[in-house]
Structure formats: C-alpha cells, structure tokens
Amino acid sequence: MRDNALAIQVERRIYLIRGEKVMLDFELPELYRVETRALKQAVRRNADRFPGDFMFKLNANEMGSLVSQNVIPSRGKFGGARSMAFTEQGVAMLSSVLRSPRAVQVNIAIMRIFVRLRKMLLSNAELARKLNALEKKYDAQFKIVFDAIRELMTPPEKPKRRIGFHS
C-alpha cells in the first residue's frame, strides 16, 4: 500500500472523543493487518504501557454516539465489550507491542497524520488570533466613525433668542 493511500485510510479513522484525537480498536487491526482479538490481547498483556492518557475505554454514551454517527453499525458488533480509544501516544505504543514491520510502517503514517493535524490546529488558532486582533482594531476605528455619525445626527443647538434691543 502506498504512503498516500495509507495516510488517507488513517485520516478517516481519527475521531475526536473526550477532547482527544483518537483511533478506535476495531479499526486499527485493518491498518495493522492483525486480528482485533490479537490487538486487544497485546494491549491487555501490556496494560502497564497504556495509561489513561494513552488509551481509554469508551462509555455507553460514547458508544451510542458512534452508532448514531454511523461510525459503527451497532453495539452488537462488539458482543457487549466496550471499545478502546487510543490517543496519539497509545497508537505509538502499539507498534512496540505488536512488533511487526507492518506495525512500524503504519505507526509512522499515523504519527505523520497526527503531526499534520496538530499543525493545522495551530495554524487555525493563529488565524483566529489574527482575526480577533483585526476585529478589535476595526471595531475601534468604526467606533470613531459611528461617533462622528451620531454627532452629525444630533441637531445643532439653536442659538437662544435674545430679548430686547440689540445693536
């Protein structure tokens, strides 16, 4: 499989859950070309390598959300087991527990995608910051214009009529 095709497959399998970009245990085996059972078994055997910020199990609401978004066809697909979600660090750790040339190749592709996503988010954050600065700048400039317009809209005070004779 070419690098670009693999990158496209990886990108389609990254989800945002609990504010984390993650990949799910039922999609990773296809990329790694291993059975789901083998992947889960490798993770269970090396549980100490997968702390909560590397991998977490989805709760019922998250599973329901994935079903409703058609990410997974139904909860029955898992036989009652909760899916595992792997963060970027968890996916990196998978290559050390799966120990195959394919796992290394897939992990390189996945890490590149995560880095690209991070760069995109940073550039969007920078763009948002610049937009906010422009908005503040132009709001101040338009305030001056609006103040001038309001001043023009206010009728001038009529000179008070003097009573009596004037020279």
mmCIF file with all atom_site columns, C-alpha atoms in Angstrom:
data_model
loop_
_atom_site.group_PDB
_atom_site.id
_atom_site.type_symbol
_atom_site.label_atom_id
_atom_site.label_alt_id
_atom_site.label_comp_id
_atom_site.label_asym_id
_atom_site.label_entity_id
_atom_site.label_seq_id
_atom_site.pdbx_PDB_ins_code
_atom_site.Cartn_x
_atom_site.Cartn_y
_atom_site.Cartn_z
_atom_site.occupancy
_atom_site.B_iso_or_equiv
_atom_site.pdbx_formal_charge
_atom_site.auth_seq_id
_atom_site.auth_comp_id
_atom_site.auth_asym_id
_atom_site.auth_atom_id
_atom_site.pdbx_PDB_model_num
ATOM 1   C CA . MET A 1 1   ? 0.000   0.000   0.000  1.00 0.00 ? 1   MET A CA 1
ATOM 2   C CA . ARG A 1 2   ? 1.416   3.372   -0.962 1.00 0.00 ? 2   ARG A CA 1
ATOM 3   C CA . ASP A 1 3   ? 2.081   6.017   1.700  1.00 0.00 ? 3   ASP A CA 1
ATOM 4   C CA . ASN A 1 4   ? -0.636  8.353   0.394  1.00 0.00 ? 4   ASN A CA 1
ATOM 5   C CA . ALA A 1 5   ? -3.287  5.628   0.368  1.00 0.00 ? 5   ALA A CA 1
ATOM 6   C CA . LEU A 1 6   ? -2.319  4.635   3.903  1.00 0.00 ? 6   LEU A CA 1
ATOM 7   C CA . ALA A 1 7   ? -2.433  8.288   5.008  1.00 0.00 ? 7   ALA A CA 1
ATOM 8   C CA . ILE A 1 8   ? -5.968  8.629   3.633  1.00 0.00 ? 8   ILE A CA 1
ATOM 9   C CA . GLN A 1 9   ? -7.049  5.465   5.450  1.00 0.00 ? 9   GLN A CA 1
ATOM 10  C CA . VAL A 1 10  ? -5.536  6.760   8.689  1.00 0.00 ? 10  VAL A CA 1
ATOM 11  C CA . GLU A 1 11  ? -7.127  10.220  8.414  1.00 0.00 ? 11  GLU A CA 1
ATOM 12  C CA . ARG A 1 12  ? -10.582 8.705   8.043  1.00 0.00 ? 12  ARG A CA 1
ATOM 13  C CA . ARG A 1 13  ? -10.116 6.783   11.271 1.00 0.00 ? 13  ARG A CA 1
ATOM 14  C CA . ILE A 1 14  ? -9.256  9.642   13.621 1.00 0.00 ? 14  ILE A CA 1
ATOM 15  C CA . TYR A 1 15  ? -12.086 10.798  15.852 1.00 0.00 ? 15  TYR A CA 1
ATOM 16  C CA . LEU A 1 16  ? -12.466 13.479  18.498 1.00 0.00 ? 16  LEU A CA 1
ATOM 17  C CA . ILE A 1 17  ? -13.630 11.888  21.758 1.00 0.00 ? 17  ILE A CA 1
ATOM 18  C CA . ARG A 1 18  ? -13.315 13.499  25.207 1.00 0.00 ? 18  ARG A CA 1
ATOM 19  C CA . GLY A 1 19  ? -11.427 16.329  23.560 1.00 0.00 ? 19  GLY A CA 1
ATOM 20  C CA . GLU A 1 20  ? -8.745  13.922  22.302 1.00 0.00 ? 20  GLU A CA 1
ATOM 21  C CA . LYS A 1 21  ? -7.926  12.859  18.778 1.00 0.00 ? 21  LYS A CA 1
ATOM 22  C CA . VAL A 1 22  ? -8.156  9.066   18.951 1.00 0.00 ? 22  VAL A CA 1
ATOM 23  C CA . MET A 1 23  ? -8.224  5.916   16.863 1.00 0.00 ? 23  MET A CA 1
ATOM 24  C CA . LEU A 1 24  ? -10.523 3.044   17.785 1.00 0.00 ? 24  LEU A CA 1
ATOM 25  C CA . ASP A 1 25  ? -9.589  -0.555  18.464 1.00 0.00 ? 25  ASP A CA 1
ATOM 26  C CA . PHE A 1 26  ? -11.955 -2.032  15.883 1.00 0.00 ? 26  PHE A CA 1
ATOM 27  C CA . GLU A 1 27  ? -10.401 -0.036  13.020 1.00 0.00 ? 27  GLU A CA 1
ATOM 28  C CA . LEU A 1 28  ? -6.714  -0.350  13.869 1.00 0.00 ? 28  LEU A CA 1
ATOM 29  C CA . PRO A 1 29  ? -6.444  -4.114  13.130 1.00 0.00 ? 29  PRO A CA 1
ATOM 30  C CA . GLU A 1 30  ? -7.307  -3.494  9.480  1.00 0.00 ? 30  GLU A CA 1
ATOM 31  C CA . LEU A 1 31  ? -4.451  -0.999  9.208  1.00 0.00 ? 31  LEU A CA 1
ATOM 32  C CA . TYR A 1 32  ? -2.014  -3.236  11.094 1.00 0.00 ? 32  TYR A CA 1
ATOM 33  C CA . ARG A 1 33  ? -3.262  -6.352  9.286  1.00 0.00 ? 33  ARG A CA 1
ATOM 34  C CA . VAL A 1 34  ? -3.850  -8.248  12.513 1.00 0.00 ? 34  VAL A CA 1
ATOM 35  C CA . GLU A 1 35  ? -6.999  -9.690  14.060 1.00 0.00 ? 35  GLU A CA 1
ATOM 36  C CA . THR A 1 36  ? -8.898  -7.495  16.501 1.00 0.00 ? 36  THR A CA 1
ATOM 37  C CA . ARG A 1 37  ? -8.508  -10.258 19.072 1.00 0.00 ? 37  ARG A CA 1
ATOM 38  C CA . ALA A 1 38  ? -4.700  -10.165 18.658 1.00 0.00 ? 38  ALA A CA 1
ATOM 39  C CA . LEU A 1 39  ? -4.578  -6.384  19.068 1.00 0.00 ? 39  LEU A CA 1
ATOM 40  C CA . LYS A 1 40  ? -6.728  -6.405  22.212 1.00 0.00 ? 40  LYS A CA 1
ATOM 41  C CA . GLN A 1 41  ? -4.750  -9.320  23.626 1.00 0.00 ? 41  GLN A CA 1
ATOM 42  C CA . ALA A 1 42  ? -1.447  -7.481  23.063 1.00 0.00 ? 42  ALA A CA 1
ATOM 43  C CA . VAL A 1 43  ? -2.854  -4.429  24.859 1.00 0.00 ? 43  VAL A CA 1
ATOM 44  C CA . ARG A 1 44  ? -4.166  -6.498  27.805 1.00 0.00 ? 44  ARG A CA 1
ATOM 45  C CA . ARG A 1 45  ? -0.821  -8.306  28.144 1.00 0.00 ? 45  ARG A CA 1
ATOM 46  C CA . ASN A 1 46  ? 0.968   -4.935  28.234 1.00 0.00 ? 46  ASN A CA 1
ATOM 47  C CA . ALA A 1 47  ? -1.588  -2.927  30.204 1.00 0.00 ? 47  ALA A CA 1
ATOM 48  C CA . ASP A 1 48  ? 1.163   -1.045  32.051 1.00 0.00 ? 48  ASP A CA 1
ATOM 49  C CA . ARG A 1 49  ? 2.197   0.523   28.725 1.00 0.00 ? 49  ARG A CA 1
ATOM 50  C CA . PHE A 1 50  ? -1.269  2.023   28.194 1.00 0.00 ? 50  PHE A CA 1
ATOM 51  C CA . PRO A 1 51  ? -2.100  4.521   30.958 1.00 0.00 ? 51  PRO A CA 1
ATOM 52  C CA . GLY A 1 52  ? -5.284  6.600   30.754 1.00 0.00 ? 52  GLY A CA 1
ATOM 53  C CA . ASP A 1 53  ? -3.716  9.284   28.566 1.00 0.00 ? 53  ASP A CA 1
ATOM 54  C CA . PHE A 1 54  ? -2.638  6.606   26.036 1.00 0.00 ? 54  PHE A CA 1
ATOM 55  C CA . MET A 1 55  ? -5.816  4.526   25.900 1.00 0.00 ? 55  MET A CA 1
ATOM 56  C CA . PHE A 1 56  ? -9.279  4.592   27.471 1.00 0.00 ? 56  PHE A CA 1
ATOM 57  C CA . LYS A 1 57  ? -12.430 2.515   27.149 1.00 0.00 ? 57  LYS A CA 1
ATOM 58  C CA . LEU A 1 58  ? -15.484 4.219   25.717 1.00 0.00 ? 58  LEU A CA 1
ATOM 59  C CA . ASN A 1 59  ? -18.541 4.606   27.931 1.00 0.00 ? 59  ASN A CA 1
ATOM 60  C CA . ALA A 1 60  ? -22.100 3.719   26.871 1.00 0.00 ? 60  ALA A CA 1
ATOM 61  C CA . ASN A 1 61  ? -22.899 7.287   25.745 1.00 0.00 ? 61  ASN A CA 1
ATOM 62  C CA . GLU A 1 62  ? -19.775 7.437   23.571 1.00 0.00 ? 62  GLU A CA 1
ATOM 63  C CA . MET A 1 63  ? -20.597 4.043   22.052 1.00 0.00 ? 63  MET A CA 1
ATOM 64  C CA . GLY A 1 64  ? -24.150 5.242   21.369 1.00 0.00 ? 64  GLY A CA 1
ATOM 65  C CA . SER A 1 65  ? -22.822 8.380   19.736 1.00 0.00 ? 65  SER A CA 1
ATOM 66  C CA . LEU A 1 66  ? -20.586 6.342   17.427 1.00 0.00 ? 66  LEU A CA 1
ATOM 67  C CA . VAL A 1 67  ? -23.561 4.168   16.447 1.00 0.00 ? 67  VAL A CA 1
ATOM 68  C CA . SER A 1 68  ? -25.714 7.243   15.751 1.00 0.00 ? 68  SER A CA 1
ATOM 69  C CA . GLN A 1 69  ? -22.937 8.782   13.627 1.00 0.00 ? 69  GLN A CA 1
ATOM 70  C CA . ASN A 1 70  ? -22.654 5.515   11.665 1.00 0.00 ? 70  ASN A CA 1
ATOM 71  C CA . VAL A 1 71  ? -19.025 5.079   12.725 1.00 0.00 ? 71  VAL A CA 1
ATOM 72  C CA . ILE A 1 72  ? -20.032 1.614   13.897 1.00 0.00 ? 72  ILE A CA 1
ATOM 73  C CA . PRO A 1 73  ? -23.098 -0.282  12.667 1.00 0.00 ? 73  PRO A CA 1
ATOM 74  C CA . SER A 1 74  ? -24.345 -1.337  16.125 1.00 0.00 ? 74  SER A CA 1
ATOM 75  C CA . ARG A 1 75  ? -23.231 -2.076  19.656 1.00 0.00 ? 75  ARG A CA 1
ATOM 76  C CA . GLY A 1 76  ? -23.802 -5.755  18.931 1.00 0.00 ? 76  GLY A CA 1
ATOM 77  C CA . LYS A 1 77  ? -20.689 -5.699  16.756 1.00 0.00 ? 77  LYS A CA 1
ATOM 78  C CA . PHE A 1 78  ? -18.621 -5.803  19.951 1.00 0.00 ? 78  PHE A CA 1
ATOM 79  C CA . GLY A 1 79  ? -20.519 -8.513  21.788 1.00 0.00 ? 79  GLY A CA 1
ATOM 80  C CA . GLY A 1 80  ? -21.029 -6.209  24.763 1.00 0.00 ? 80  GLY A CA 1
ATOM 81  C CA . ALA A 1 81  ? -17.362 -5.219  25.061 1.00 0.00 ? 81  ALA A CA 1
ATOM 82  C CA . ARG A 1 82  ? -16.533 -1.532  25.255 1.00 0.00 ? 82  ARG A CA 1
ATOM 83  C CA . SER A 1 83  ? -14.239 -0.210  22.564 1.00 0.00 ? 83  SER A CA 1
ATOM 84  C CA . MET A 1 84  ? -10.783 1.099   23.322 1.00 0.00 ? 84  MET A CA 1
ATOM 85  C CA . ALA A 1 85  ? -9.775  4.534   22.106 1.00 0.00 ? 85  ALA A CA 1
ATOM 86  C CA . PHE A 1 86  ? -6.049  5.119   21.540 1.00 0.00 ? 86  PHE A CA 1
ATOM 87  C CA . THR A 1 87  ? -4.551  8.589   21.699 1.00 0.00 ? 87  THR A CA 1
ATOM 88  C CA . GLU A 1 88  ? -1.518  9.536   19.636 1.00 0.00 ? 88  GLU A CA 1
ATOM 89  C CA . GLN A 1 89  ? 0.795   8.186   22.350 1.00 0.00 ? 89  GLN A CA 1
ATOM 90  C CA . GLY A 1 90  ? -1.246  4.983   22.635 1.00 0.00 ? 90  GLY A CA 1
ATOM 91  C CA . VAL A 1 91  ? -1.022  4.377   18.908 1.00 0.00 ? 91  VAL A CA 1
ATOM 92  C CA . ALA A 1 92  ? 2.735   4.902   19.096 1.00 0.00 ? 92  ALA A CA 1
ATOM 93  C CA . MET A 1 93  ? 2.911   2.356   21.906 1.00 0.00 ? 93  MET A CA 1
ATOM 94  C CA . LEU A 1 94  ? 1.008   -0.185  19.802 1.00 0.00 ? 94  LEU A CA 1
ATOM 95  C CA . SER A 1 95  ? 3.982   -0.581  17.477 1.00 0.00 ? 95  SER A CA 1
ATOM 96  C CA . SER A 1 96  ? 6.094   -1.735  20.412 1.00 0.00 ? 96  SER A CA 1
ATOM 97  C CA . VAL A 1 97  ? 3.586   -4.395  21.480 1.00 0.00 ? 97  VAL A CA 1
ATOM 98  C CA . LEU A 1 98  ? 2.612   -5.628  18.007 1.00 0.00 ? 98  LEU A CA 1
ATOM 99  C CA . ARG A 1 99  ? 6.243   -5.932  16.848 1.00 0.00 ? 99  ARG A CA 1
ATOM 100 C CA . SER A 1 100 ? 5.878   -6.290  13.112 1.00 0.00 ? 100 SER A CA 1
ATOM 101 C CA . PRO A 1 101 ? 7.323   -4.396  10.147 1.00 0.00 ? 101 PRO A CA 1
ATOM 102 C CA . ARG A 1 102 ? 3.746   -3.505  9.175  1.00 0.00 ? 102 ARG A CA 1
ATOM 103 C CA . ALA A 1 103 ? 3.091   -2.048  12.654 1.00 0.00 ? 103 ALA A CA 1
ATOM 104 C CA . VAL A 1 104 ? 6.150   0.187   12.303 1.00 0.00 ? 104 VAL A CA 1
ATOM 105 C CA . GLN A 1 105 ? 5.075   1.324   8.818  1.00 0.00 ? 105 GLN A CA 1
ATOM 106 C CA . VAL A 1 106 ? 1.528   2.063   9.981  1.00 0.00 ? 106 VAL A CA 1
ATOM 107 C CA . ASN A 1 107 ? 2.730   3.902   13.071 1.00 0.00 ? 107 ASN A CA 1
ATOM 108 C CA . ILE A 1 108 ? 4.980   6.151   11.013 1.00 0.00 ? 108 ILE A CA 1
ATOM 109 C CA . ALA A 1 109 ? 1.998   7.061   8.831  1.00 0.00 ? 109 ALA A CA 1
ATOM 110 C CA . ILE A 1 110 ? -0.225  7.636   11.866 1.00 0.00 ? 110 ILE A CA 1
ATOM 111 C CA . MET A 1 111 ? 2.344   9.841   13.608 1.00 0.00 ? 111 MET A CA 1
ATOM 112 C CA . ARG A 1 112 ? 2.725   11.941  10.464 1.00 0.00 ? 112 ARG A CA 1
ATOM 113 C CA . ILE A 1 113 ? -1.048  12.432  10.281 1.00 0.00 ? 113 ILE A CA 1
ATOM 114 C CA . PHE A 1 114 ? -1.262  13.438  13.951 1.00 0.00 ? 114 PHE A CA 1
ATOM 115 C CA . VAL A 1 115 ? 1.577   15.944  13.434 1.00 0.00 ? 115 VAL A CA 1
ATOM 116 C CA . ARG A 1 116 ? -0.163  17.366  10.357 1.00 0.00 ? 116 ARG A CA 1
ATOM 117 C CA . LEU A 1 117 ? -3.431  17.684  12.297 1.00 0.00 ? 117 LEU A CA 1
ATOM 118 C CA . ARG A 1 118 ? -1.620  19.452  15.125 1.00 0.00 ? 118 ARG A CA 1
ATOM 119 C CA . LYS A 1 119 ? -0.049  21.901  12.653 1.00 0.00 ? 119 LYS A CA 1
ATOM 120 C CA . MET A 1 120 ? -3.446  22.567  11.083 1.00 0.00 ? 120 MET A CA 1
ATOM 121 C CA . LEU A 1 121 ? -4.967  23.263  14.506 1.00 0.00 ? 121 LEU A CA 1
ATOM 122 C CA . LEU A 1 122 ? -2.097  25.590  15.400 1.00 0.00 ? 122 LEU A CA 1
ATOM 123 C CA . SER A 1 123 ? -2.416  27.490  12.118 1.00 0.00 ? 123 SER A CA 1
ATOM 124 C CA . ASN A 1 124 ? -6.175  27.787  12.662 1.00 0.00 ? 124 ASN A CA 1
ATOM 125 C CA . ALA A 1 125 ? -5.546  29.087  16.171 1.00 0.00 ? 125 ALA A CA 1
ATOM 126 C CA . GLU A 1 126 ? -3.092  31.646  14.780 1.00 0.00 ? 126 GLU A CA 1
ATOM 127 C CA . LEU A 1 127 ? -5.642  32.651  12.134 1.00 0.00 ? 127 LEU A CA 1
ATOM 128 C CA . ALA A 1 128 ? -8.333  33.041  14.831 1.00 0.00 ? 128 ALA A CA 1
ATOM 129 C CA . ARG A 1 129 ? -5.947  35.193  16.908 1.00 0.00 ? 129 ARG A CA 1
ATOM 130 C CA . LYS A 1 130 ? -5.220  37.456  13.911 1.00 0.00 ? 130 LYS A CA 1
ATOM 131 C CA . LEU A 1 131 ? -8.916  37.716  13.107 1.00 0.00 ? 131 LEU A CA 1
ATOM 132 C CA . ASN A 1 132 ? -9.689  38.731  16.700 1.00 0.00 ? 132 ASN A CA 1
ATOM 133 C CA . ALA A 1 133 ? -6.959  41.377  16.564 1.00 0.00 ? 133 ALA A CA 1
ATOM 134 C CA . LEU A 1 134 ? -8.341  42.747  13.284 1.00 0.00 ? 134 LEU A CA 1
ATOM 135 C CA . GLU A 1 135 ? -11.849 42.749  14.681 1.00 0.00 ? 135 GLU A CA 1
ATOM 136 C CA . LYS A 1 136 ? -10.736 44.723  17.737 1.00 0.00 ? 136 LYS A CA 1
ATOM 137 C CA . LYS A 1 137 ? -8.758  47.111  15.550 1.00 0.00 ? 137 LYS A CA 1
ATOM 138 C CA . TYR A 1 138 ? -11.636 47.752  13.187 1.00 0.00 ? 138 TYR A CA 1
ATOM 139 C CA . ASP A 1 139 ? -14.192 47.947  15.979 1.00 0.00 ? 139 ASP A CA 1
ATOM 140 C CA . ALA A 1 140 ? -12.167 50.828  17.430 1.00 0.00 ? 140 ALA A CA 1
ATOM 141 C CA . GLN A 1 141 ? -11.950 52.536  14.038 1.00 0.00 ? 141 GLN A CA 1
ATOM 142 C CA . PHE A 1 142 ? -15.657 52.098  13.390 1.00 0.00 ? 142 PHE A CA 1
ATOM 143 C CA . LYS A 1 143 ? -16.436 53.484  16.839 1.00 0.00 ? 143 LYS A CA 1
ATOM 144 C CA . ILE A 1 144 ? -14.888 56.773  15.743 1.00 0.00 ? 144 ILE A CA 1
ATOM 145 C CA . VAL A 1 145 ? -16.975 56.705  12.557 1.00 0.00 ? 145 VAL A CA 1
ATOM 146 C CA . PHE A 1 146 ? -20.151 55.889  14.469 1.00 0.00 ? 146 PHE A CA 1
ATOM 147 C CA . ASP A 1 147 ? -19.438 58.635  16.992 1.00 0.00 ? 147 ASP A CA 1
ATOM 148 C CA . ALA A 1 148 ? -18.978 61.102  14.132 1.00 0.00 ? 148 ALA A CA 1
ATOM 149 C CA . ILE A 1 149 ? -22.227 59.961  12.506 1.00 0.00 ? 149 ILE A CA 1
ATOM 150 C CA . ARG A 1 150 ? -24.091 60.306  15.808 1.00 0.00 ? 150 ARG A CA 1
ATOM 151 C CA . GLU A 1 151 ? -22.680 63.796  16.205 1.00 0.00 ? 151 GLU A CA 1
ATOM 152 C CA . LEU A 1 152 ? -23.908 64.723  12.721 1.00 0.00 ? 152 LEU A CA 1
ATOM 153 C CA . MET A 1 153 ? -27.320 63.230  13.503 1.00 0.00 ? 153 MET A CA 1
ATOM 154 C CA . THR A 1 154 ? -27.709 65.320  16.643 1.00 0.00 ? 154 THR A CA 1
ATOM 155 C CA . PRO A 1 155 ? -29.421 68.552  15.688 1.00 0.00 ? 155 PRO A CA 1
ATOM 156 C CA . PRO A 1 156 ? -27.284 71.572  16.416 1.00 0.00 ? 156 PRO A CA 1
ATOM 157 C CA . GLU A 1 157 ? -28.363 73.727  19.299 1.00 0.00 ? 157 GLU A CA 1
ATOM 158 C CA . LYS A 1 158 ? -30.303 76.717  18.082 1.00 0.00 ? 158 LYS A CA 1
ATOM 159 C CA . PRO A 1 159 ? -28.926 79.997  19.299 1.00 0.00 ? 159 PRO A CA 1
ATOM 160 C CA . LYS A 1 160 ? -31.033 81.358  22.094 1.00 0.00 ? 160 LYS A CA 1
ATOM 161 C CA . ARG A 1 161 ? -33.097 84.305  21.108 1.00 0.00 ? 161 ARG A CA 1
ATOM 162 C CA . ARG A 1 162 ? -32.210 87.407  22.963 1.00 0.00 ? 162 ARG A CA 1
ATOM 163 C CA . ILE A 1 163 ? -34.888 89.507  24.299 1.00 0.00 ? 163 ILE A CA 1
ATOM 164 C CA . GLY A 1 164 ? -34.643 93.226  23.877 1.00 0.00 ? 164 GLY A CA 1
ATOM 165 C CA . PHE A 1 165 ? -32.885 95.596  21.545 1.00 0.00 ? 165 PHE A CA 1
ATOM 166 C CA . HIS A 1 166 ? -29.524 94.758  20.127 1.00 0.00 ? 166 HIS A CA 1
ATOM 167 C CA . SER A 1 167 ? -27.110 96.899  18.270 1.00 0.00 ? 167 SER A CA 1
#
